[in-house]
């Protein structure tokens, strides 16, 4: 009995100690939001992943030459005016100069396609153009051409605020996306919200959690050593919590993209961004 | 369709001016240490091991690169403008393949 009591006492002391130690080394919850450098990417309580980035990573994103994503963008610029498929058309035949025709367009994506009545991302729209108007094969979601083209299109909305519509016909998709966001999943039984709403600014292992704002995609991620799509990032997140990921471009991820974009409403588009 | 290297040099420079050259080249820089998930064998090393820059056939910059260099290597350096002519950039891959790009410069 005496041994038992000593043990209990020892444990409670240890518990108190570890709690005290835990609170003493706890890092501040939020990243440094007063840094003048990150001011552009903070709107109200929202901030983009740029804010939790290391300064060195920000340097790469800020210089359009150093940003390796522009290798893909330059490739897409030459693809823009290259005719492909049976119709003998290029992007340029319909849209002209991307800097004019695509300006601001992607800030409202994903959105409802007028004829198809479904929710579509920029990537879906590019492939619709390819299949229906150019009469050629669609690009694979994670191919260099697709990533470059979607970066080129999104880049034309750079620094413009995200403005997606979640009412009307988009409403059911939005609800589906929200449900996904709050749904616990995987072996770790976590929902998106547990990391990106409750714990942003805190660390998960060695990495600072962001709010999960999708404004910078497609993004050049150092870990990937290449440009990657938002849906690839979703797959990574899902795998990290040991859940079965969906495929890129599935309705689940498209609905989730809409929900995330709605969360980011007001933040500037920063594609193509650079992340760790 | 391959991605072209991106190179930034001024089109014109003053005599004796020191200018910055920025280069970034698209390459996987396969280290040789990664395993093919299906077969379990190492993916053979394939990196750009050498970068050479000549200014009117005179060597002005050279770099010996090792597998620690990341994919899509970015290299920046300075050159002194002496005469009008061509700056030739050359990257050599392990396989022997060569990527070459040329930029013209006018010195006043």
PDB file of C-alpha atoms in Angstrom, chain A:
ATOM      1  CA  UNK A   1       0.000   0.000   0.000  1.00  0.00           C
ATOM      2  CA  UNK A   2       2.772   2.346   0.968  1.00  0.00           C
ATOM      3  CA  UNK A   3       4.556   1.640  -2.303  1.00  0.00           C
ATOM      4  CA  UNK A   4       1.380   2.376  -4.180  1.00  0.00           C
ATOM      5  CA  UNK A   5       0.968   5.735  -2.448  1.00  0.00           C
ATOM      6  CA  UNK A   6       4.551   6.710  -3.132  1.00  0.00           C
ATOM      7  CA  UNK A   7       4.063   5.805  -6.744  1.00  0.00           C
ATOM      8  CA  UNK A   8       0.939   7.913  -7.018  1.00  0.00           C
ATOM      9  CA  UNK A   9       2.727  10.813  -5.371  1.00  0.00           C
ATOM     10  CA  UNK A  10       5.689  10.440  -7.677  1.00  0.00           C
ATOM     11  CA  UNK A  11       3.434  10.381 -10.712  1.00  0.00           C
ATOM     12  CA  UNK A  12       1.474  13.423  -9.693  1.00  0.00           C
ATOM     13  CA  UNK A  13       4.696  15.343  -9.067  1.00  0.00           C
ATOM     14  CA  UNK A  14       5.956  14.253 -12.463  1.00  0.00           C
ATOM     15  CA  UNK A  15       2.669  15.303 -14.037  1.00  0.00           C
ATOM     16  CA  UNK A  16       2.853  18.760 -12.470  1.00  0.00           C
ATOM     17  CA  UNK A  17       6.474  19.130 -13.497  1.00  0.00           C
ATOM     18  CA  UNK A  18       5.862  18.161 -17.091  1.00  0.00           C
ATOM     19  CA  UNK A  19       2.901  20.518 -17.271  1.00  0.00           C
ATOM     20  CA  UNK A  20       4.996  23.358 -15.897  1.00  0.00           C
ATOM     21  CA  UNK A  21       7.829  22.560 -18.279  1.00  0.00           C
ATOM     22  CA  UNK A  22       5.362  22.370 -21.142  1.00  0.00           C
ATOM     23  CA  UNK A  23       3.932  25.797 -20.478  1.00  0.00           C
ATOM     24  CA  UNK A  24       7.378  27.332 -19.925  1.00  0.00           C
ATOM     25  CA  UNK A  25       8.671  26.360 -23.374  1.00  0.00           C
ATOM     26  CA  UNK A  26       5.373  26.914 -25.207  1.00  0.00           C
ATOM     27  CA  UNK A  27       5.883  29.096 -28.234  1.00  0.00           C
ATOM     28  CA  UNK A  28       3.654  32.060 -28.950  1.00  0.00           C
ATOM     29  CA  UNK A  29       0.519  30.885 -30.704  1.00  0.00           C
ATOM     30  CA  UNK A  30       0.685  33.104 -33.717  1.00  0.00           C
ATOM     31  CA  UNK A  31       3.531  33.787 -36.130  1.00  0.00           C
ATOM     32  CA  UNK A  32       4.901  37.310 -36.052  1.00  0.00           C
ATOM     33  CA  UNK A  33       2.050  39.248 -37.645  1.00  0.00           C
ATOM     34  CA  UNK A  34       3.690  42.623 -37.018  1.00  0.00           C
ATOM     35  CA  UNK A  35       6.517  41.977 -39.482  1.00  0.00           C
ATOM     36  CA  UNK A  36       6.073  44.649 -42.195  1.00  0.00           C
ATOM     37  CA  UNK A  37       7.117  42.141 -44.790  1.00  0.00           C
ATOM     38  CA  UNK A  38       4.095  39.901 -44.349  1.00  0.00           C
ATOM     39  CA  UNK A  39       1.552  42.720 -44.111  1.00  0.00           C
ATOM     40  CA  UNK A  40       0.304  42.172 -47.660  1.00  0.00           C
ATOM     41  CA  UNK A  41      -0.730  38.648 -46.849  1.00  0.00           C
ATOM     42  CA  UNK A  42      -2.735  39.403 -43.728  1.00  0.00           C
ATOM     43  CA  UNK A  43      -6.367  40.422 -44.071  1.00  0.00           C
ATOM     44  CA  UNK A  44      -8.249  40.685 -40.800  1.00  0.00           C
ATOM     45  CA  UNK A  45      -7.734  37.427 -38.970  1.00  0.00           C
ATOM     46  CA  UNK A  46      -6.734  35.573 -42.110  1.00  0.00           C
ATOM     47  CA  UNK A  47      -3.177  35.088 -43.219  1.00  0.00           C
ATOM     48  CA  UNK A  48      -1.619  33.028 -45.981  1.00  0.00           C
ATOM     49  CA  UNK A  49       1.139  30.454 -45.769  1.00  0.00           C
ATOM     50  CA  UNK A  50       3.613  33.188 -46.739  1.00  0.00           C
ATOM     51  CA  UNK A  51       3.391  34.457 -43.165  1.00  0.00           C
ATOM     52  CA  UNK A  52       4.522  31.177 -41.607  1.00  0.00           C
ATOM     53  CA  UNK A  53       7.229  30.750 -44.257  1.00  0.00           C
ATOM     54  CA  UNK A  54      10.884  31.148 -43.376  1.00  0.00           C
ATOM     55  CA  UNK A  55      12.334  34.481 -44.566  1.00  0.00           C
ATOM     56  CA  UNK A  56      14.627  32.621 -46.984  1.00  0.00           C
ATOM     57  CA  UNK A  57      11.638  30.949 -48.609  1.00  0.00           C
ATOM     58  CA  UNK A  58       9.904  34.321 -48.883  1.00  0.00           C
ATOM     59  CA  UNK A  59      12.983  35.685 -50.691  1.00  0.00           C
ATOM     60  CA  UNK A  60      12.590  33.043 -53.375  1.00  0.00           C
ATOM     61  CA  UNK A  61       8.895  33.770 -53.825  1.00  0.00           C
ATOM     62  CA  UNK A  62       9.395  37.539 -53.961  1.00  0.00           C
ATOM     63  CA  UNK A  63      11.882  37.346 -56.818  1.00  0.00           C
ATOM     64  CA  UNK A  64      10.083  36.178 -59.947  1.00  0.00           C
ATOM     65  CA  UNK A  65      13.398  35.166 -61.410  1.00  0.00           C
ATOM     66  CA  UNK A  66      14.524  33.023 -58.504  1.00  0.00           C
ATOM     67  CA  UNK A  67      11.097  31.430 -58.168  1.00  0.00           C
ATOM     68  CA  UNK A  68      11.525  28.078 -59.933  1.00  0.00           C
ATOM     69  CA  UNK A  69       7.782  27.949 -60.700  1.00  0.00           C
ATOM     70  CA  UNK A  70       8.468  30.366 -63.541  1.00  0.00           C
ATOM     71  CA  UNK A  71      10.229  27.585 -65.445  1.00  0.00           C
ATOM     72  CA  UNK A  72       6.774  26.017 -65.749  1.00  0.00           C
ATOM     73  CA  UNK A  73       5.106  29.352 -66.422  1.00  0.00           C
ATOM     74  CA  UNK A  74       7.508  30.102 -69.269  1.00  0.00           C
ATOM     75  CA  UNK A  75       6.823  26.706 -70.756  1.00  0.00           C
ATOM     76  CA  UNK A  76       3.095  27.429 -70.540  1.00  0.00           C
ATOM     77  CA  UNK A  77       3.593  30.800 -72.219  1.00  0.00           C
ATOM     78  CA  UNK A  78       4.963  29.078 -75.281  1.00  0.00           C
ATOM     79  CA  UNK A  79       2.206  26.440 -75.133  1.00  0.00           C
ATOM     80  CA  UNK A  80      -0.382  29.215 -74.997  1.00  0.00           C
ATOM     81  CA  UNK A  81       0.192  30.177 -78.617  1.00  0.00           C
ATOM     82  CA  UNK A  82       0.895  26.676 -79.913  1.00  0.00           C
ATOM     83  CA  UNK A  83      -1.915  25.086 -81.919  1.00  0.00           C
ATOM     84  CA  UNK A  84      -2.827  21.596 -80.773  1.00  0.00           C
ATOM     85  CA  UNK A  85      -5.478  19.055 -81.787  1.00  0.00           C
ATOM     86  CA  UNK A  86      -7.870  18.546 -84.681  1.00  0.00           C
ATOM     87  CA  UNK A  87      -9.448  21.986 -84.488  1.00  0.00           C
ATOM     88  CA  UNK A  88      -6.037  23.540 -85.117  1.00  0.00           C
ATOM     89  CA  UNK A  89      -6.568  26.039 -82.347  1.00  0.00           C
ATOM     90  CA  UNK A  90      -4.383  27.281 -79.549  1.00  0.00           C
ATOM     91  CA  UNK A  91      -5.368  29.034 -76.344  1.00  0.00           C
ATOM     92  CA  UNK A  92      -4.439  32.249 -78.083  1.00  0.00           C
ATOM     93  CA  UNK A  93      -6.978  31.721 -80.920  1.00  0.00           C
ATOM     94  CA  UNK A  94      -9.864  32.300 -78.511  1.00  0.00           C
ATOM     95  CA  UNK A  95      -8.356  34.125 -75.564  1.00  0.00           C
ATOM     96  CA  UNK A  96      -5.686  36.345 -77.150  1.00  0.00           C
ATOM     97  CA  UNK A  97      -3.179  37.734 -74.734  1.00  0.00           C
ATOM     98  CA  UNK A  98      -3.421  35.949 -71.360  1.00  0.00           C
ATOM     99  CA  UNK A  99      -2.403  39.101 -69.522  1.00  0.00           C
ATOM    100  CA  UNK A 100      -5.572  40.766 -70.773  1.00  0.00           C
ATOM    101  CA  UNK A 101      -8.085  37.945 -71.140  1.00  0.00           C
ATOM    102  CA  UNK A 102      -7.216  36.061 -67.960  1.00  0.00           C
ATOM    103  CA  UNK A 103      -6.802  39.089 -65.742  1.00  0.00           C
ATOM    104  CA  UNK A 104      -8.691  38.518 -62.513  1.00  0.00           C
ATOM    105  CA  UNK A 105     -10.588  35.535 -63.858  1.00  0.00           C
ATOM    106  CA  UNK A 106      -9.208  32.832 -61.610  1.00  0.00           C
ATOM    107  CA  UNK A 107      -9.869  34.737 -58.384  1.00  0.00           C
ATOM    108  CA  UNK A 108     -13.469  33.519 -58.533  1.00  0.00           C
ATOM    109  CA  UNK A 109     -12.628  29.852 -59.167  1.00  0.00           C
ATOM    110  CA  UNK A 110     -13.805  27.174 -58.475  1.00  0.00           C
ATOM    111  CA  UNK A 111     -17.126  28.184 -59.934  1.00  0.00           C
ATOM    112  CA  UNK A 112     -20.223  26.734 -61.559  1.00  0.00           C
ATOM    113  CA  UNK A 113     -19.901  26.075 -65.277  1.00  0.00           C
ATOM    114  CA  UNK A 114     -22.803  27.784 -67.032  1.00  0.00           C
ATOM    115  CA  UNK A 115     -23.647  24.915 -69.388  1.00  0.00           C
ATOM    116  CA  UNK A 116     -22.473  21.898 -67.435  1.00  0.00           C
ATOM    117  CA  UNK A 117     -24.005  23.058 -64.154  1.00  0.00           C
ATOM    118  CA  UNK A 118     -21.187  21.547 -62.123  1.00  0.00           C
ATOM    119  CA  UNK A 119     -18.458  23.010 -59.987  1.00  0.00           C
ATOM    120  CA  UNK A 120     -15.175  23.333 -61.866  1.00  0.00           C
ATOM    121  CA  UNK A 121     -11.647  24.349 -60.980  1.00  0.00           C
ATOM    122  CA  UNK A 122      -9.216  26.155 -63.273  1.00  0.00           C
ATOM    123  CA  UNK A 123      -7.653  22.795 -64.162  1.00  0.00           C
ATOM    124  CA  UNK A 124     -11.037  21.348 -65.172  1.00  0.00           C
ATOM    125  CA  UNK A 125     -11.728  24.419 -67.275  1.00  0.00           C
ATOM    126  CA  UNK A 126      -8.396  24.119 -69.095  1.00  0.00           C
ATOM    127  CA  UNK A 127      -9.198  20.523 -69.988  1.00  0.00           C
ATOM    128  CA  UNK A 128     -12.708  21.430 -71.154  1.00  0.00           C
ATOM    129  CA  UNK A 129     -11.127  23.955 -73.505  1.00  0.00           C
ATOM    130  CA  UNK A 130      -8.723  21.320 -74.745  1.00  0.00           C
ATOM    131  CA  UNK A 131     -11.345  18.652 -75.323  1.00  0.00           C
ATOM    132  CA  UNK A 132     -14.277  20.669 -76.607  1.00  0.00           C
ATOM    133  CA  UNK A 133     -12.697  23.553 -78.484  1.00  0.00           C
ATOM    134  CA  UNK A 134      -9.248  22.334 -79.419  1.00  0.00           C
ATOM    135  CA  UNK A 135     -10.390  18.710 -79.959  1.00  0.00           C
ATOM    136  CA  UNK A 136      -7.315  17.296 -78.344  1.00  0.00           C
ATOM    137  CA  UNK A 137      -6.411  15.088 -75.400  1.00  0.00           C
ATOM    138  CA  UNK A 138      -6.845  16.486 -71.904  1.00  0.00           C
ATOM    139  CA  UNK A 139      -3.730  17.027 -69.851  1.00  0.00           C
ATOM    140  CA  UNK A 140      -3.104  14.942 -66.778  1.00  0.00           C
ATOM    141  CA  UNK A 141      -3.759  16.821 -63.558  1.00  0.00           C
ATOM    142  CA  UNK A 142      -0.196  16.716 -62.298  1.00  0.00           C
ATOM    143  CA  UNK A 143       1.557  17.040 -65.668  1.00  0.00           C
ATOM    144  CA  UNK A 144       4.049  19.827 -66.269  1.00  0.00           C
ATOM    145  CA  UNK A 145       1.831  21.339 -68.950  1.00  0.00           C
ATOM    146  CA  UNK A 146      -1.242  21.463 -66.726  1.00  0.00           C
ATOM    147  CA  UNK A 147       0.622  22.856 -63.735  1.00  0.00           C
ATOM    148  CA  UNK A 148       2.310  25.484 -65.856  1.00  0.00           C
ATOM    149  CA  UNK A 149      -0.883  26.518 -67.602  1.00  0.00           C
ATOM    150  CA  UNK A 150      -2.881  26.742 -64.404  1.00  0.00           C
ATOM    151  CA  UNK A 151      -0.042  28.759 -62.848  1.00  0.00           C
ATOM    152  CA  UNK A 152      -0.004  31.071 -65.870  1.00  0.00           C
ATOM    153  CA  UNK A 153      -3.763  31.607 -65.683  1.00  0.00           C
ATOM    154  CA  UNK A 154      -3.823  32.103 -61.920  1.00  0.00           C
ATOM    155  CA  UNK A 155      -0.827  34.400 -62.060  1.00  0.00           C
ATOM    156  CA  UNK A 156      -2.867  36.954 -63.984  1.00  0.00           C
ATOM    157  CA  UNK A 157      -4.943  37.473 -60.833  1.00  0.00           C
ATOM    158  CA  UNK A 158      -1.914  37.994 -58.634  1.00  0.00           C
ATOM    159  CA  UNK A 159      -2.475  40.440 -55.753  1.00  0.00           C
ATOM    160  CA  UNK A 160      -6.203  40.557 -56.469  1.00  0.00           C
ATOM    161  CA  UNK A 161      -8.455  39.442 -53.630  1.00  0.00           C
ATOM    162  CA  UNK A 162     -10.015  35.992 -53.802  1.00  0.00           C
ATOM    163  CA  UNK A 163     -13.721  36.356 -54.407  1.00  0.00           C
ATOM    164  CA  UNK A 164     -15.630  33.100 -54.780  1.00  0.00           C
ATOM    165  CA  UNK A 165     -19.375  32.843 -54.846  1.00  0.00           C
ATOM    166  CA  UNK A 166     -20.813  30.171 -52.579  1.00  0.00           C
ATOM    167  CA  UNK A 167     -24.491  31.009 -52.991  1.00  0.00           C
ATOM    168  CA  UNK A 168     -27.037  29.847 -55.540  1.00  0.00           C
ATOM    169  CA  UNK A 169     -26.040  26.784 -57.493  1.00  0.00           C
ATOM    170  CA  UNK A 170     -22.700  26.569 -55.695  1.00  0.00           C
ATOM    171  CA  UNK A 171     -24.428  26.182 -52.329  1.00  0.00           C
ATOM    172  CA  UNK A 172     -24.689  22.344 -52.262  1.00  0.00           C
ATOM    173  CA  UNK A 173     -21.001  22.075 -53.207  1.00  0.00           C
ATOM    174  CA  UNK A 174     -20.070  24.536 -50.524  1.00  0.00           C
ATOM    175  CA  UNK A 175     -22.008  22.531 -47.913  1.00  0.00           C
ATOM    176  CA  UNK A 176     -20.283  19.371 -49.114  1.00  0.00           C
ATOM    177  CA  UNK A 177     -16.897  21.048 -48.825  1.00  0.00           C
ATOM    178  CA  UNK A 178     -17.674  22.287 -45.346  1.00  0.00           C
ATOM    179  CA  UNK A 179     -18.757  18.815 -44.312  1.00  0.00           C
ATOM    180  CA  UNK A 180     -15.450  17.436 -45.615  1.00  0.00           C
ATOM    181  CA  UNK A 181     -13.553  20.100 -43.695  1.00  0.00           C
ATOM    182  CA  UNK A 182     -15.135  19.215 -40.375  1.00  0.00           C
ATOM    183  CA  UNK A 183     -15.245  15.447 -40.889  1.00  0.00           C
ATOM    184  CA  UNK A 184     -12.767  13.467 -38.811  1.00  0.00           C
ATOM    185  CA  UNK A 185     -10.975  10.916 -40.942  1.00  0.00           C
ATOM    186  CA  UNK A 186      -8.057   8.498 -41.043  1.00  0.00           C
ATOM    187  CA  UNK A 187      -6.306   6.536 -38.357  1.00  0.00           C
ATOM    188  CA  UNK A 188      -5.385   9.720 -36.511  1.00  0.00           C
ATOM    189  CA  UNK A 189      -9.055  10.722 -36.528  1.00  0.00           C
ATOM    190  CA  UNK A 190      -8.394  14.350 -37.411  1.00  0.00           C
ATOM    191  CA  UNK A 191     -10.396  16.807 -39.462  1.00  0.00           C
ATOM    192  CA  UNK A 192      -8.893  19.715 -41.425  1.00  0.00           C
ATOM    193  CA  UNK A 193     -10.219  22.051 -38.778  1.00  0.00           C
ATOM    194  CA  UNK A 194      -8.155  20.525 -35.960  1.00  0.00           C
ATOM    195  CA  UNK A 195      -4.902  21.678 -37.501  1.00  0.00           C
ATOM    196  CA  UNK A 196      -5.829  24.679 -39.589  1.00  0.00           C
ATOM    197  CA  UNK A 197      -8.475  26.365 -37.429  1.00  0.00           C
ATOM    198  CA  UNK A 198      -7.688  25.310 -33.873  1.00  0.00           C
ATOM    199  CA  UNK A 199      -3.912  25.095 -34.085  1.00  0.00           C
ATOM    200  CA  UNK A 200      -2.608  27.383 -36.822  1.00  0.00           C
ATOM    201  CA  UNK A 201       0.602  29.040 -35.730  1.00  0.00           C
ATOM    202  CA  UNK A 202       1.409  26.093 -33.453  1.00  0.00           C
ATOM    203  CA  UNK A 203       3.900  23.497 -34.420  1.00  0.00           C
ATOM    204  CA  UNK A 204       3.209  20.028 -35.678  1.00  0.00           C
ATOM    205  CA  UNK A 205       6.527  18.300 -35.126  1.00  0.00           C
ATOM    206  CA  UNK A 206       9.015  20.831 -36.485  1.00  0.00           C
ATOM    207  CA  UNK A 207       6.707  22.659 -38.876  1.00  0.00           C
ATOM    208  CA  UNK A 208       4.490  25.620 -38.181  1.00  0.00           C
ATOM    209  CA  UNK A 209       0.879  25.037 -39.189  1.00  0.00           C
ATOM    210  CA  UNK A 210      -0.665  27.574 -41.515  1.00  0.00           C
ATOM    211  CA  UNK A 211      -4.316  28.416 -41.786  1.00  0.00           C
ATOM    212  CA  UNK A 212      -4.410  26.268 -44.901  1.00  0.00           C
ATOM    213  CA  UNK A 213      -5.217  29.103 -47.286  1.00  0.00           C
ATOM    214  CA  UNK A 214      -5.134  27.905 -50.901  1.00  0.00           C
ATOM    215  CA  UNK A 215      -4.237  31.272 -52.486  1.00  0.00           C
ATOM    216  CA  UNK A 216      -0.750  30.333 -53.680  1.00  0.00           C
ATOM    217  CA  UNK A 217      -1.449  27.192 -55.677  1.00  0.00           C
ATOM    218  CA  UNK A 218      -0.052  25.736 -57.860  1.00  0.00           C
ATOM    219  CA  UNK A 219       2.901  26.149 -55.573  1.00  0.00           C
ATOM    220  CA  UNK A 220       6.572  25.306 -55.879  1.00  0.00           C
ATOM    221  CA  UNK A 221       7.204  23.154 -52.862  1.00  0.00           C
ATOM    222  CA  UNK A 222      10.802  22.451 -51.887  1.00  0.00           C
ATOM    223  CA  UNK A 223       9.813  19.022 -50.623  1.00  0.00           C
ATOM    224  CA  UNK A 224       8.359  18.117 -54.002  1.00  0.00           C
ATOM    225  CA  UNK A 225      11.194  19.828 -55.894  1.00  0.00           C
ATOM    226  CA  UNK A 226       8.585  20.851 -58.449  1.00  0.00           C
ATOM    227  CA  UNK A 227       5.353  22.675 -58.965  1.00  0.00           C
ATOM    228  CA  UNK A 228       2.326  20.938 -57.454  1.00  0.00           C
ATOM    229  CA  UNK A 229      -1.421  21.367 -57.450  1.00  0.00           C
ATOM    230  CA  UNK A 230      -3.703  22.109 -54.533  1.00  0.00           C
ATOM    231  CA  UNK A 231      -5.248  18.660 -54.838  1.00  0.00           C
ATOM    232  CA  UNK A 232      -1.811  17.105 -54.487  1.00  0.00           C
ATOM    233  CA  UNK A 233      -1.485  19.025 -51.233  1.00  0.00           C
ATOM    234  CA  UNK A 234      -4.884  17.650 -50.141  1.00  0.00           C
ATOM    235  CA  UNK A 235      -3.638  14.142 -50.873  1.00  0.00           C
ATOM    236  CA  UNK A 236      -0.541  14.814 -48.780  1.00  0.00           C
ATOM    237  CA  UNK A 237      -2.634  16.103 -45.874  1.00  0.00           C
ATOM    238  CA  UNK A 238      -4.924  13.090 -46.079  1.00  0.00           C
ATOM    239  CA  UNK A 239      -1.995  10.708 -46.142  1.00  0.00           C
ATOM    240  CA  UNK A 240      -0.397  12.445 -43.148  1.00  0.00           C
ATOM    241  CA  UNK A 241      -3.436  11.716 -41.004  1.00  0.00           C
ATOM    242  CA  UNK A 242      -3.393   8.197 -42.436  1.00  0.00           C
ATOM    243  CA  UNK A 243      -6.605   8.537 -44.370  1.00  0.00           C
ATOM    244  CA  UNK A 244      -7.249   7.183 -47.824  1.00  0.00           C
ATOM    245  CA  UNK A 245      -6.682  10.113 -50.211  1.00  0.00           C
ATOM    246  CA  UNK A 246      -8.996  10.873 -53.110  1.00  0.00           C
ATOM    247  CA  UNK A 247      -7.749  11.356 -56.645  1.00  0.00           C
ATOM    248  CA  UNK A 248      -6.955  14.806 -57.989  1.00  0.00           C
ATOM    249  CA  UNK A 249      -9.971  16.466 -59.583  1.00  0.00           C
ATOM    250  CA  UNK A 250     -12.603  14.367 -57.819  1.00  0.00           C
ATOM    251  CA  UNK A 251     -15.852  16.097 -56.729  1.00  0.00           C
ATOM    252  CA  UNK A 252     -14.808  15.719 -53.073  1.00  0.00           C
ATOM    253  CA  UNK A 253     -11.632  17.714 -53.507  1.00  0.00           C
ATOM    254  CA  UNK A 254     -13.276  20.235 -55.816  1.00  0.00           C
ATOM    255  CA  UNK A 255     -15.931  20.934 -53.187  1.00  0.00           C
ATOM    256  CA  UNK A 256     -13.208  21.213 -50.558  1.00  0.00           C
ATOM    257  CA  UNK A 257     -11.336  23.664 -52.788  1.00  0.00           C
ATOM    258  CA  UNK A 258     -14.473  25.822 -52.938  1.00  0.00           C
ATOM    259  CA  UNK A 259     -14.783  25.792 -49.155  1.00  0.00           C
ATOM    260  CA  UNK A 260     -11.109  26.706 -48.724  1.00  0.00           C
ATOM    261  CA  UNK A 261     -11.335  29.484 -51.280  1.00  0.00           C
ATOM    262  CA  UNK A 262     -14.341  30.852 -49.422  1.00  0.00           C
ATOM    263  CA  UNK A 263     -12.266  30.816 -46.238  1.00  0.00           C
ATOM    264  CA  UNK A 264      -9.596  32.774 -48.124  1.00  0.00           C
ATOM    265  CA  UNK A 265     -12.037  35.333 -49.543  1.00  0.00           C
ATOM    266  CA  UNK A 266     -10.313  38.710 -49.358  1.00  0.00           C
ATOM    267  CA  UNK A 267      -6.745  37.410 -49.259  1.00  0.00           C
ATOM    268  CA  UNK A 268      -4.647  38.220 -52.332  1.00  0.00           C
ATOM    269  CA  UNK A 269      -3.913  35.526 -54.898  1.00  0.00           C
ATOM    270  CA  UNK A 270      -0.178  34.794 -54.812  1.00  0.00           C
ATOM    271  CA  UNK A 271       0.239  32.006 -57.382  1.00  0.00           C
ATOM    272  CA  UNK A 272       2.780  30.674 -58.084  1.00  0.00           C
ATOM    273  CA  UNK A 273       4.003  30.694 -54.506  1.00  0.00           C
ATOM    274  CA  UNK A 274       7.006  28.985 -52.940  1.00  0.00           C
ATOM    275  CA  UNK A 275       6.636  26.852 -49.840  1.00  0.00           C
ATOM    276  CA  UNK A 276       8.819  24.603 -47.782  1.00  0.00           C
TER     277      UNK A 276
END
